[in-house]
Coordinates of C-alpha atoms and ligand atoms in Angstrom, one line a residue:
M312 CA 6.5 13.6 1.9
C313 CA 7.6 12.6 5.1
G314 CA 11.4 13.9 6.4
I315 CA 14.8 11.5 6.2
I316 CA 18.0 12.5 7.9
G317 CA 20.9 10.0 7.8
Y318 CA 24.5 10.5 9.3
I319 CA 27.6 8.7 8.8
G320 CA 30.7 10.1 9.7
E321 CA 32.9 10.8 13.4
E322 CA 30.2 12.7 15.0
N323 CA 28.0 11.6 17.4
A324 CA 25.0 10.5 14.8
S325 CA 21.9 11.1 17.1
E326 CA 22.4 14.9 17.8
R327 CA 23.4 15.4 14.0
I328 CA 19.7 13.9 13.0
I329 CA 17.9 15.3 15.5
Y330 CA 19.2 18.6 14.4
G331 CA 18.1 17.2 10.8
L332 CA 14.5 16.6 11.7
S333 CA 14.0 19.6 13.2
R334 CA 15.2 21.7 10.3
L335 CA 12.3 19.3 8.3
E336 CA 9.8 19.9 10.7
Y337 CA 8.3 22.3 8.4
R338 CA 7.0 19.6 6.0
G339 CA 4.2 19.0 8.7
Y340 CA 4.8 15.0 10.7
D341 CA 2.9 13.1 13.0
S342 CA 5.2 11.0 14.7
A343 CA 9.4 10.6 14.6
G344 CA 11.7 8.0 14.9
I345 CA 16.0 7.5 14.8
A346 CA 17.8 4.2 14.7
I347 CA 21.6 4.6 15.7
I348 CA 24.1 1.6 15.4
D349 CA 26.3 1.9 18.7
N350 CA 29.2 -0.6 19.1
C351 CA 27.4 -3.1 16.3
K352 CA 24.2 -2.6 17.9
L353 CA 21.0 -1.3 16.5
I354 CA 18.9 0.9 18.6
R355 CA 15.8 2.3 18.2
F356 CA 13.0 5.3 19.8
R357 CA 10.1 6.3 18.3
S358 CA 7.8 8.5 19.3
K359 CA 4.0 9.6 18.3
G360 CA 3.6 13.4 18.4
R361 CA 6.1 16.5 18.2
L362 CA 9.7 16.2 18.1
E363 CA 10.3 17.2 21.5
N364 CA 8.6 13.9 22.4
L365 CA 11.1 12.2 20.6
K366 CA 14.0 14.3 22.1
K367 CA 12.5 13.7 25.5
K368 CA 13.2 10.2 25.2
L369 CA 16.7 10.7 24.3
E370 CA 17.6 13.1 27.1
H371 CA 18.5 10.0 28.8
E372 CA 20.6 7.9 26.7
S373 CA 24.2 8.8 26.0
L374 CA 23.8 7.5 22.6
K375 CA 27.4 7.1 21.3
G376 CA 26.9 5.5 17.6
T377 CA 28.5 7.8 14.7
I378 CA 25.8 6.2 12.4
G379 CA 22.0 6.4 12.3
I380 CA 19.1 7.5 10.3
G381 CA 15.9 9.6 11.9
H382 CA 12.7 10.2 9.8
T383 CA 9.9 12.1 10.6
R384 CA 6.6 10.5 9.6
W385 CA 3.4 12.1 7.9
A386 CA 0.6 8.8 7.9
T387 CA -0.2 7.0 4.8
H388 CA -0.6 3.3 5.8
G389 CA -1.6 3.2 8.9
K390 CA -2.3 5.5 11.8
P391 CA -0.6 7.9 13.3
S392 CA 1.2 5.9 16.2
E393 CA 4.6 4.8 17.8
E394 CA 4.3 1.3 16.4
N395 CA 3.5 3.0 12.7
A396 CA 6.1 5.7 13.2
H397 CA 9.5 5.0 11.2
P398 CA 12.2 3.3 11.6
H399 CA 10.6 0.0 11.0
M400 CA 12.9 -3.1 11.9
D401 CA 13.2 -6.3 10.6
C402 CA 12.4 -10.0 12.8
T403 CA 16.2 -10.0 13.6
G404 CA 16.1 -6.4 14.8
K405 CA 19.5 -6.0 12.7
I406 CA 18.2 -4.1 9.7
T407 CA 16.3 -1.2 9.8
I408 CA 14.8 1.1 7.3
I409 CA 12.8 4.6 7.0
H410 CA 10.8 5.6 3.9
N411 CA 9.1 8.3 2.1
G412 CA 6.6 7.2 -1.0
I413 CA 4.8 4.1 -1.0
I414 CA 5.1 0.0 -1.5
E415 CA 2.1 -0.6 -4.2
N416 CA 2.8 -4.7 -4.0
Y417 CA 2.7 -4.3 0.0
F418 CA -0.1 -6.3 0.7
E419 CA 0.7 -9.4 -1.7
L420 CA 4.6 -9.3 -0.3
K421 CA 3.5 -9.2 3.3
E422 CA 1.1 -12.2 2.6
E423 CA 4.0 -14.3 0.8
L424 CA 6.1 -13.1 4.1
K425 CA 4.0 -14.7 6.6
K426 CA 3.9 -17.8 4.8
H427 CA 7.8 -17.8 5.8
H428 CA 7.2 -16.6 9.6
H429 CA 7.5 -13.0 9.5
K430 CA 6.0 -11.3 12.1
F431 CA 4.8 -7.9 11.6
A432 CA 4.9 -4.5 14.2
S433 CA 3.2 -2.4 12.1
E434 CA 0.3 -1.3 9.6
T435 CA 2.8 0.1 7.6
D436 CA 3.8 -0.9 3.7
T437 CA 7.4 -0.2 5.0
E438 CA 8.1 -2.2 7.3
I439 CA 7.8 -5.2 4.6
F440 CA 10.9 -3.9 3.2
A441 CA 13.1 -4.9 5.7
H442 CA 11.7 -8.6 6.2
L443 CA 12.6 -8.9 2.2
I444 CA 16.1 -8.1 3.2
E445 CA 16.2 -10.3 6.2
E446 CA 15.3 -13.0 3.4
N447 CA 18.8 -12.5 1.8
I448 CA 21.2 -10.8 4.2
G449 CA 23.4 -14.0 3.9
K450 CA 24.2 -12.9 0.3
G451 CA 25.3 -9.7 1.9
F452 CA 24.4 -6.3 3.1
E453 CA 24.4 -4.6 -0.6
K454 CA 23.4 -7.8 -2.6
A455 CA 20.0 -8.2 -0.1
V456 CA 18.9 -4.9 -0.9
F457 CA 19.3 -4.9 -4.8
S458 CA 17.5 -7.9 -5.0
A459 CA 14.5 -6.4 -2.4
L460 CA 14.4 -3.7 -4.6
K461 CA 13.5 -6.0 -7.5
Q462 CA 10.4 -7.1 -5.7
I463 CA 8.7 -4.0 -4.8
R464 CA 6.8 -1.3 -7.0
G465 CA 5.5 1.7 -6.3
T466 CA 7.6 5.1 -5.0
Y467 CA 9.9 5.1 -2.5
G468 CA 12.8 7.0 -0.8
M469 CA 14.4 4.8 1.5
V470 CA 17.6 4.3 3.6
I471 CA 18.7 1.3 5.5
L472 CA 21.0 0.3 8.0
Y473 CA 22.4 -3.1 8.7
S474 CA 24.3 -3.7 12.1
G475 CA 25.8 -6.8 10.5
E476 CA 27.7 -4.2 8.2
P477 CA 27.9 -1.0 10.5
D478 CA 30.1 1.0 8.0
K479 CA 27.8 2.0 5.3
I480 CA 23.8 3.9 4.5
I481 CA 22.3 1.8 1.5
A482 CA 19.7 4.5 0.0
A483 CA 17.1 4.2 -2.9
R484 CA 15.3 6.8 -5.1
Q485 CA 12.2 5.9 -7.4
G486 CA 10.0 9.1 -7.1
S487 CA 10.8 10.0 -3.9
P488 CA 13.8 12.9 -3.7
L489 CA 16.5 11.6 -2.1
V490 CA 19.6 14.0 -1.7
I491 CA 23.2 13.2 -0.5
G492 CA 25.0 15.8 1.6
V493 CA 28.8 15.1 1.4
G494 CA 30.9 16.3 4.2
K495 CA 34.9 15.6 4.9
G496 CA 35.0 12.4 6.5
E497 CA 31.3 11.8 6.7
N498 CA 28.2 12.1 5.1
Y499 CA 24.8 12.7 4.7
I500 CA 21.3 11.1 3.4
A501 CA 18.2 13.4 3.1
S502 CA 15.0 13.7 2.1
D503 CA 15.8 17.7 1.7
V504 CA 19.0 19.7 1.6
P505 CA 18.3 21.8 4.9
S506 CA 18.6 18.9 7.0
F507 CA 22.6 19.0 6.4
L508 CA 23.5 22.5 5.1
K509 CA 24.3 23.9 8.7
Y510 CA 27.3 21.0 8.1
T511 CA 27.7 20.8 4.3
R512 CA 26.5 22.7 1.1
K513 CA 27.5 20.0 -1.5
A514 CA 24.8 18.1 -2.7
M515 CA 24.7 15.5 -4.9
F516 CA 21.1 14.6 -6.1
L517 CA 20.1 11.1 -6.5
E518 CA 17.7 9.9 -10.0
D519 CA 14.9 7.8 -10.2
G520 CA 16.2 4.0 -10.1
D521 CA 19.7 5.2 -8.1
A522 CA 20.7 2.9 -5.4
A523 CA 23.6 4.6 -2.8
V524 CA 26.1 2.5 -1.0
I525 CA 27.3 5.4 1.1
T526 CA 30.4 5.3 3.4
K527 CA 31.9 7.9 5.1
T528 CA 34.4 8.6 2.5
D529 CA 32.7 7.4 -0.1
V530 CA 29.9 7.3 -2.3
Q531 CA 29.0 4.6 -4.9
I532 CA 25.6 5.4 -6.9
Y533 CA 24.1 2.3 -9.3
N534 CA 21.5 2.5 -11.5
G535 CA 19.9 -0.6 -13.6
G536 CA 22.7 -2.6 -12.1
K537 CA 25.7 0.1 -13.9
K538 CA 28.2 2.0 -11.7
V539 CA 26.7 5.8 -12.5
T540 CA 27.9 9.0 -11.4
R541 CA 26.2 11.7 -9.9
Q542 CA 27.8 15.4 -9.7
A543 CA 28.0 17.5 -6.4
R544 CA 26.5 20.7 -6.4
D545 CA 27.3 23.8 -4.5
I546 CA 23.8 24.7 -2.8
K547 CA 23.8 28.6 -2.5
W548 CA 20.5 28.3 -0.9
T549 CA 19.5 30.3 2.3
S550 CA 18.1 27.9 5.1
E551 CA 14.8 29.1 4.5
Q552 CA 15.4 28.8 0.5
A553 CA 16.7 25.3 1.2
E554 CA 13.1 24.3 2.9
K555 CA 11.3 25.4 -0.3
S556 CA 13.6 23.5 -2.3
G557 CA 14.9 26.7 -3.9
F558 CA 11.0 27.8 -5.0
P559 CA 10.2 31.2 -3.4
H560 CA 6.8 30.3 -1.8
F561 CA 5.3 26.8 -1.1
M562 CA 2.8 27.4 -2.8
I563 CA 4.1 27.4 -6.5
K564 CA 6.6 24.7 -5.0
E565 CA 3.3 22.7 -4.5
I566 CA 1.8 23.2 -7.4
S567 CA 5.0 21.9 -9.4
E568 CA 4.5 18.8 -6.9
E569 CA 1.2 18.2 -8.8
A570 CA 2.3 15.4 -11.3
Q571 CA 3.7 13.6 -8.4
A572 CA 0.4 14.2 -6.0
F573 CA -1.7 12.9 -8.5
E574 CA 0.6 9.6 -9.5
D575 CA 0.8 8.9 -5.8
T576 CA -2.8 9.0 -5.5
I577 CA -3.7 6.4 -8.1
I578 CA -0.6 4.2 -7.6
G579 CA -1.9 1.0 -6.7
R580 CA -5.5 2.2 -7.0
I581 CA -5.9 1.0 -10.8
E582 CA -5.3 -2.9 -12.0
G583 CA -5.7 -3.7 -15.3
S584 CA -9.3 -2.4 -16.6
S585 CA -10.6 -2.1 -12.9
V586 CA -9.9 0.6 -9.7
K587 CA -9.0 -1.4 -6.9
L588 CA -10.3 0.9 -3.6
E589 CA -8.9 0.3 -0.4
N590 CA -11.3 0.0 2.7
V591 CA -14.5 0.2 0.4
D592 CA -17.3 -2.2 0.4
D593 CA -18.1 -2.9 -3.1
K594 CA -21.7 -4.4 -1.7
K595 CA -23.0 -1.3 0.0
L596 CA -21.9 0.6 -3.2
K597 CA -23.8 -1.4 -5.2
K598 CA -27.6 -0.7 -3.1
I599 CA -27.5 3.2 -3.2
K600 CA -29.3 4.8 -5.6
N601 CA -28.3 8.6 -4.9
I602 CA -25.1 10.4 -3.6
R603 CA -24.8 13.4 -1.7
I604 CA -21.4 14.8 -1.3
I605 CA -20.5 17.8 1.3
A606 CA -17.5 19.7 1.4
C607 CA -16.1 23.5 1.9
G608 CA -14.0 25.9 0.1
T609 CA -11.8 24.3 -2.8
S610 CA -12.4 20.5 -1.5
Y611 CA -16.4 21.8 -2.6
H612 CA -15.2 22.1 -6.1
A613 CA -13.2 18.9 -6.3
A614 CA -16.9 17.7 -5.1
Y615 CA -18.6 19.2 -7.4
T616 CA -16.6 18.0 -10.6
A617 CA -17.6 14.6 -9.3
K618 CA -21.1 15.3 -9.3
Y619 CA -20.9 15.9 -13.4
L620 CA -18.7 12.3 -13.3
M621 CA -20.7 10.5 -11.1
E622 CA -23.9 11.2 -13.1
K623 CA -22.1 10.5 -16.5
Y624 CA -20.6 7.1 -15.5
A625 CA -22.6 5.9 -12.7
G626 CA -26.0 7.4 -13.6
I627 CA -26.3 8.0 -10.1
N628 CA -28.2 11.4 -9.1
T629 CA -25.6 12.9 -7.2
S630 CA -26.4 16.0 -5.2
V631 CA -23.5 18.4 -4.0
D632 CA -23.7 20.5 -0.6
V633 CA -21.7 23.4 0.9
A634 CA -21.2 22.1 4.6
S635 CA -22.3 25.0 6.5
E636 CA -25.3 24.7 4.6
I637 CA -26.7 20.9 4.8
R638 CA -25.8 21.4 8.6
Y639 CA -28.7 23.2 9.0
G640 CA -31.0 22.2 6.3
D641 CA -33.5 19.1 6.2
P642 CA -31.6 16.8 3.2
V643 CA -33.6 14.0 2.3
I644 CA -31.4 11.4 3.0
D645 CA -32.5 7.5 3.6
K646 CA -31.0 3.9 3.5
S647 CA -30.1 4.3 -0.7
T648 CA -27.8 7.5 -0.2
L649 CA -24.1 7.7 -0.2
L650 CA -22.5 10.3 2.1
I651 CA -19.5 11.7 1.0
T652 CA -17.4 14.0 2.8
V653 CA -14.0 15.8 0.8
S654 CA -11.9 17.5 3.7
Q655 CA -8.0 18.3 2.4
S656 CA -7.7 18.6 6.4
G657 CA -10.2 16.3 8.2
E658 CA -10.7 18.9 10.6
T659 CA -13.3 21.2 8.7
I660 CA -15.7 22.0 12.0
D661 CA -18.8 22.8 9.3
T662 CA -18.2 19.1 7.3
I663 CA -17.8 17.2 10.6
E664 CA -21.2 18.6 12.0
A665 CA -22.7 18.4 9.0
F666 CA -22.2 14.5 8.4
K667 CA -22.7 14.3 12.3
N668 CA -26.7 15.6 12.1
I669 CA -27.4 13.2 8.9
Q670 CA -24.9 10.1 9.1
K671 CA -27.1 7.9 10.7
R672 CA -30.1 8.6 7.9
A673 CA -27.6 7.5 5.5
G674 CA -26.6 4.0 3.7
Y675 CA -23.3 4.1 3.7
S676 CA -20.4 6.8 4.1
I677 CA -17.1 7.5 2.4
A678 CA -14.4 10.3 3.7
I679 CA -12.4 11.3 1.1
V680 CA -9.2 12.9 3.5
N681 CA -5.6 13.8 3.0
V682 CA -4.5 13.4 6.7
V683 CA -4.7 10.2 8.0
G684 CA -6.1 9.9 11.6
S685 CA -7.8 13.2 11.2
T686 CA -11.5 13.4 12.7
L687 CA -13.1 12.8 9.5
S688 CA -11.1 10.1 8.6
R689 CA -12.0 8.5 12.1
M690 CA -15.9 9.1 11.6
L691 CA -17.3 7.6 8.5
D692 CA -17.4 4.4 6.9
S693 CA -14.6 3.7 5.1
V694 CA -12.0 6.2 3.9
I695 CA -10.0 6.7 1.1
Y696 CA -6.8 9.2 1.5
T697 CA -5.4 11.2 -0.9
H698 CA -1.7 10.7 -0.9
A699 CA -0.7 14.7 -1.9
G700 CA 1.4 15.2 1.5
P701 CA 1.8 17.7 3.4
E702 CA 0.4 21.0 2.1
I703 CA 1.4 24.3 3.9
G704 CA 0.4 26.9 1.4
V705 CA -2.9 28.1 2.7
A706 CA -4.5 28.0 -0.3
A707 CA -5.5 24.1 -1.6
T708 CA -3.4 23.8 -4.8
K709 CA -2.2 19.6 -4.8
T710 CA -4.3 18.8 -2.7
F711 CA -7.0 19.8 -5.3
I712 CA -5.9 17.4 -8.0
S713 CA -5.6 14.5 -5.3
Q714 CA -9.2 15.1 -4.6
L715 CA -10.1 14.9 -8.1
A716 CA -8.0 12.0 -9.0
V717 CA -9.6 9.6 -6.0
L718 CA -13.3 11.1 -7.1
Y719 CA -12.4 10.4 -10.8
L720 CA -10.9 6.8 -9.7
L721 CA -14.2 6.6 -7.3
S722 CA -16.9 7.5 -10.1
L723 CA -15.6 5.2 -12.9
H724 CA -15.5 2.1 -10.1
L725 CA -19.3 3.0 -9.3
G726 CA -20.1 3.2 -13.0
S727 CA -18.7 -0.6 -13.2
I728 CA -20.3 -1.5 -10.3
H729 CA -24.0 -0.5 -11.3
G730 CA -23.1 -1.9 -14.9
K731 CA -23.3 1.8 -16.8
I732 CA -20.0 1.7 -18.1
N733 CA -18.5 -1.0 -20.6
D734 CA -15.3 -2.2 -20.8
K735 CA -14.0 -0.1 -23.6
K736 CA -15.1 3.1 -21.9
M737 CA -13.4 2.0 -18.4
K738 CA -10.1 0.9 -20.5
S739 CA -9.8 4.5 -22.7
S740 CA -11.1 6.1 -19.4
L741 CA -7.8 4.8 -16.8
S742 CA -5.7 4.7 -19.6
S743 CA -6.2 8.7 -19.5
L744 CA -6.1 8.8 -15.8
R745 CA -2.1 7.1 -16.3
K746 CA -1.2 9.4 -18.9
I747 CA -2.2 12.5 -16.1
P748 CA 1.0 12.8 -14.4
G749 CA 3.1 12.8 -17.9
L750 CA 1.1 15.8 -18.8
L751 CA 1.2 17.8 -15.6
K752 CA 5.0 17.6 -16.0
I753 CA 4.2 19.1 -19.8
M754 CA 2.4 21.8 -18.5
L755 CA 4.8 22.4 -15.3
K756 CA 7.3 22.8 -17.5
D757 CA 6.7 25.8 -18.7
K758 CA 4.9 28.7 -16.6
S759 CA 6.3 31.6 -18.5
K760 CA 3.1 32.3 -20.5
V761 CA 0.5 31.9 -17.5
K762 CA 3.2 34.4 -15.8
K763 CA 3.4 36.9 -18.9
I764 CA -0.5 36.8 -18.6
A765 CA -0.4 37.3 -15.1
E766 CA 1.9 40.3 -15.1
K767 CA -0.4 41.4 -18.1
Y768 CA -3.7 41.9 -16.1
S769 CA -2.4 42.3 -12.2
K770 CA -3.9 45.6 -11.8
Q771 CA -7.5 44.8 -12.8
R772 CA -9.9 45.1 -9.9
D773 CA -12.1 42.5 -11.2
F774 CA -12.5 38.7 -13.1
L775 CA -14.9 36.7 -14.4
Y776 CA -14.6 33.0 -15.3
Y777 CA -16.6 30.7 -17.2
G778 CA -17.1 27.3 -18.0
R779 CA -19.6 24.7 -18.7
N780 CA -20.2 21.2 -17.6
I781 CA -17.5 20.0 -16.3
N782 CA -15.6 22.8 -16.5
F783 CA -18.1 24.9 -14.5
P784 CA -16.6 23.8 -10.8
M785 CA -13.2 24.6 -12.3
A786 CA -14.2 28.3 -13.3
L787 CA -15.9 28.5 -9.6
E788 CA -11.9 27.3 -8.4
G789 CA -10.2 29.8 -10.7
A790 CA -11.8 32.5 -9.1
L791 CA -11.6 31.6 -5.8
K792 CA -8.1 30.9 -5.9
L793 CA -7.5 34.3 -7.5
K794 CA -9.5 36.3 -4.3
E795 CA -7.3 34.2 -2.0
I796 CA -4.0 34.8 -3.6
S797 CA -4.7 38.4 -5.1
Y798 CA -7.3 39.9 -3.0
I799 CA -9.4 40.5 -6.7
H800 CA -12.4 40.3 -6.7
A801 CA -13.5 37.1 -9.0
E802 CA -16.7 35.2 -9.9
G803 CA -17.2 32.0 -11.6
Y804 CA -20.3 31.2 -13.5
A805 CA -21.9 28.4 -15.4
A806 CA -20.9 30.3 -19.0
G807 CA -24.9 29.5 -19.7
E808 CA -25.8 32.0 -17.1
M809 CA -23.7 34.9 -18.5
K810 CA -26.7 36.7 -19.9
H811 CA -28.8 36.4 -16.5
G812 CA -26.6 38.6 -14.9
P813 CA -22.8 39.0 -15.5
I814 CA -22.9 40.3 -19.4
A815 CA -24.0 43.6 -17.4
L816 CA -20.3 43.9 -16.1
V817 CA -18.7 43.4 -19.4
D818 CA -16.2 46.6 -20.6
D819 CA -12.9 47.1 -21.4
K820 CA -11.1 46.4 -18.3
T821 CA -12.8 43.0 -16.7
P822 CA -10.8 39.8 -17.8
N823 CA -13.1 36.7 -18.6
V824 CA -11.2 34.0 -18.3
F825 CA -13.2 31.2 -19.8
L826 CA -12.7 27.3 -19.8
A827 CA -12.9 26.3 -23.2
P828 CA -11.3 23.4 -24.6
E829 CA -12.8 21.8 -27.7
N830 CA -15.2 19.4 -26.3
A831 CA -19.1 18.7 -27.2
L832 CA -19.9 22.2 -25.5
Y833 CA -17.4 23.7 -27.6
E834 CA -19.5 25.7 -30.2
K835 CA -21.6 27.1 -27.0
I836 CA -18.8 28.7 -25.0
I837 CA -18.0 30.2 -28.5
S838 CA -21.0 32.0 -28.7
N839 CA -20.5 33.2 -25.2
I840 CA -16.8 34.3 -25.8
Q841 CA -18.6 36.0 -29.2
E842 CA -20.9 38.2 -27.1
I843 CA -18.7 39.4 -24.5
K844 CA -16.4 40.1 -27.6
A845 CA -19.1 42.2 -29.3
R846 CA -18.9 44.2 -26.2
S847 CA -15.6 45.1 -26.5
G848 CA -14.7 42.7 -23.5
T849 CA -11.3 40.9 -22.8
I850 CA -10.9 37.1 -23.1
I851 CA -8.3 34.8 -21.7
A852 CA -9.3 31.0 -23.2
I853 CA -7.9 28.1 -21.6
T854 CA -8.0 25.3 -24.1
N855 CA -6.7 22.3 -25.9
R856 CA -3.3 22.5 -27.8
S857 CA -4.7 21.8 -31.4
N858 CA -7.7 24.2 -31.4
K859 CA -7.1 26.4 -34.3
T860 CA -10.1 29.0 -34.2
M861 CA -9.6 30.4 -30.4
K862 CA -6.8 32.2 -32.1
R863 CA -9.6 34.3 -33.9
F864 CA -11.7 35.1 -30.1
A865 CA -9.1 35.1 -27.7
D866 CA -6.9 38.0 -26.6
D867 CA -4.8 35.5 -24.9
I868 CA -4.7 31.6 -24.9
I869 CA -3.4 29.6 -23.0
Y870 CA -2.6 25.9 -24.2
M871 CA -3.3 23.0 -22.4
P872 CA -2.1 18.9 -23.9
D873 CA -5.3 17.4 -25.9
I874 CA -6.9 14.7 -24.2
D875 CA -10.7 13.3 -23.6
E876 CA -12.7 15.9 -22.8
D877 CA -13.6 14.7 -19.6
F878 CA -9.8 15.3 -18.2
Y879 CA -9.5 18.7 -18.8
P880 CA -10.5 19.7 -15.0
L881 CA -7.3 17.6 -14.2
L882 CA -4.8 20.0 -16.6
A883 CA -6.9 23.4 -16.2
A884 CA -6.3 23.5 -12.5
I885 CA -2.5 24.1 -13.1
P886 CA -3.2 27.4 -15.4
L887 CA -5.9 28.3 -13.3
Q888 CA -3.5 28.1 -10.0
L889 CA -0.3 29.8 -11.6
L890 CA -2.6 32.3 -12.6
A891 CA -3.5 33.5 -9.2
Y892 CA 0.0 33.0 -8.2
Y893 CA 1.7 34.7 -10.1
I894 CA -0.9 37.6 -9.7
G895 CA -0.4 37.4 -6.1
V896 CA 3.3 37.8 -6.4
K897 CA 3.4 41.1 -8.8
K898 CA 1.2 42.5 -6.4
G899 CA 3.8 41.4 -3.6
I900 CA 1.0 39.9 -1.2
D901 CA 2.1 36.8 1.0
V902 CA 0.5 34.1 -1.2
D903 CA 1.6 31.3 1.2
K904 CA 0.0 33.0 3.7
P905 CA -3.0 35.3 2.6
R906 CA -4.6 37.5 4.7
N907 CA -7.6 36.6 7.1
L908 CA -7.7 32.9 5.6
A909 CA -6.4 29.9 7.4
K910 CA -5.8 26.6 6.4
S911 CA -7.9 24.4 8.2
V912 CA -10.8 26.0 9.3
T913 CA -12.2 24.7 12.5
V914 CA -14.4 26.9 13.9
E915 CA -17.5 28.3 12.7
Ligands
G6P1434 C1 -10.0 26.4 4.2 C2 -8.6 26.3 3.3 C3 -9.1 26.2 1.9 C4 -10.0 25.3 1.9 C5 -11.0 24.6 3.3 C6 -11.8 23.5 2.8 O1 -11.1 27.7 3.7 O2 -8.0 27.8 3.3 O3 -8.0 26.1 1.1 O4 -10.4 24.1 0.9 O5 -10.5 25.6 4.3 O6 -10.9 22.8 4.0 P1 -10.6 21.4 4.2 O7 -9.3 20.5 4.9 O8 -11.7 20.6 4.3 O9 -10.3 20.8 2.7

């Protein structure tokens, strides 16, 4: 998510840090900050907005310290503002921290710390960590950090300074990447290699559970209380490659981050056998009798998937509208309606305007948004954030899976509030959701099969995608992704509609991609497949690993791990995105910036 850089050595730390932050700007951020230890005193500067604002603040300061940390923040907890920008400090102003990730139990810890008279200056989860260290700093910097680490749950890549021991930086990693740049008489700690590549090409990647004590000449790493060694590797990437962590494009980097994006979005929102959604008013949710979801593009397909979930789990009539259509229509909405908008950017003009026109008539409204502080996040009654982090590729990938994560949680939560889902089903559904990050990792491990299929079909002119029920919106999304990234004409269809038109297109050239896991409608989808085969059509099937029958029907098969049938859309997203990606790459298209498309559509 955000950018981290720390420096310890002989040079001017603030210059090294500002340079490092400038190399991390591509990640997207909304505020920036720096803290330096100068003459045993901790000095901090922070600014909202671009790094330029922070640089201006530093122009008239002559910072001389040779140890410091810096951060670019992409807001997750608390709006983008100077107060919420990192580094954060404890009450004494001697301990300071920068952090990427989410401290899941921060609220409980904050309440506890308040009882011990700690005063907080921000809305962030991060700040509590500085105060947790302060509680034990009497035992020494290292001991205090290690004991604070034991108290937190969640994901973190964090870097800490203490002016009482100004000869070291302590860093810890759990889920959020951190890498040490090993120099001569100086060391760096960063979220990403480009921030120090100009000064050293030796990188030591930390692993989950690692805590590192870094001085200018030494690095000690601990994991589970024991000393461990991590190999320093020579980085051969160019600066540009390094920004993509070695991936050739942001799109494939972001697809590869989907397990993490999903995990970060559900983390802290499942408690035992119930869903806990911050900011959501359960009393209002209980009163609603119908739901309307508004969105555009990929977000619309996430919303469409939710229609099936909300009707199945909560028994509530749900309709999904393309924002540009509902904007000029006369939708029937009253106080029993829950309005939901789904948007990665929170700035899509049609979604904003559509909502403006109908908001007064609705009973309650919830925005599902990725960008904290965006227009939609401020307009609706409540907001649920997807914690996907900044997405740079124009085509939505990891934000789609994060939107689905929130929509699954919200549907289950509505089911529970409306008494439509029993305890057993709730438990098993939440357990399936918890398994998803692991299963996504399995799917992402070997991309070669999808790549091979993509190369085989990359010269085709048209594609058709089919699915039934909850897999139908995935057919729409698969076709959209292919259009966007490969410029190949593609249509998504409800498989039951095949005989009402698309069957006329069957020939030996057009591939038909079927979302066909073994579920309640499997036999029906197999009938559709057979009808195409009977007309010499080509089938690419996406099905579950234990399926023994598909081999008889499909020309090419992509397997997903087995899971409860409601959850296949979450797994199918990966091969659909990869298929589009590899075809686009094979055709030599700039997949990160496809022609005519914009990441955020702010004009009608
Ligand atoms: C553009 C983007 C799509 C995105 C759509 C909706 O078309 O290229 O990737 O799905 O806008 O954007 P939103 O930010 O509202 O999700």
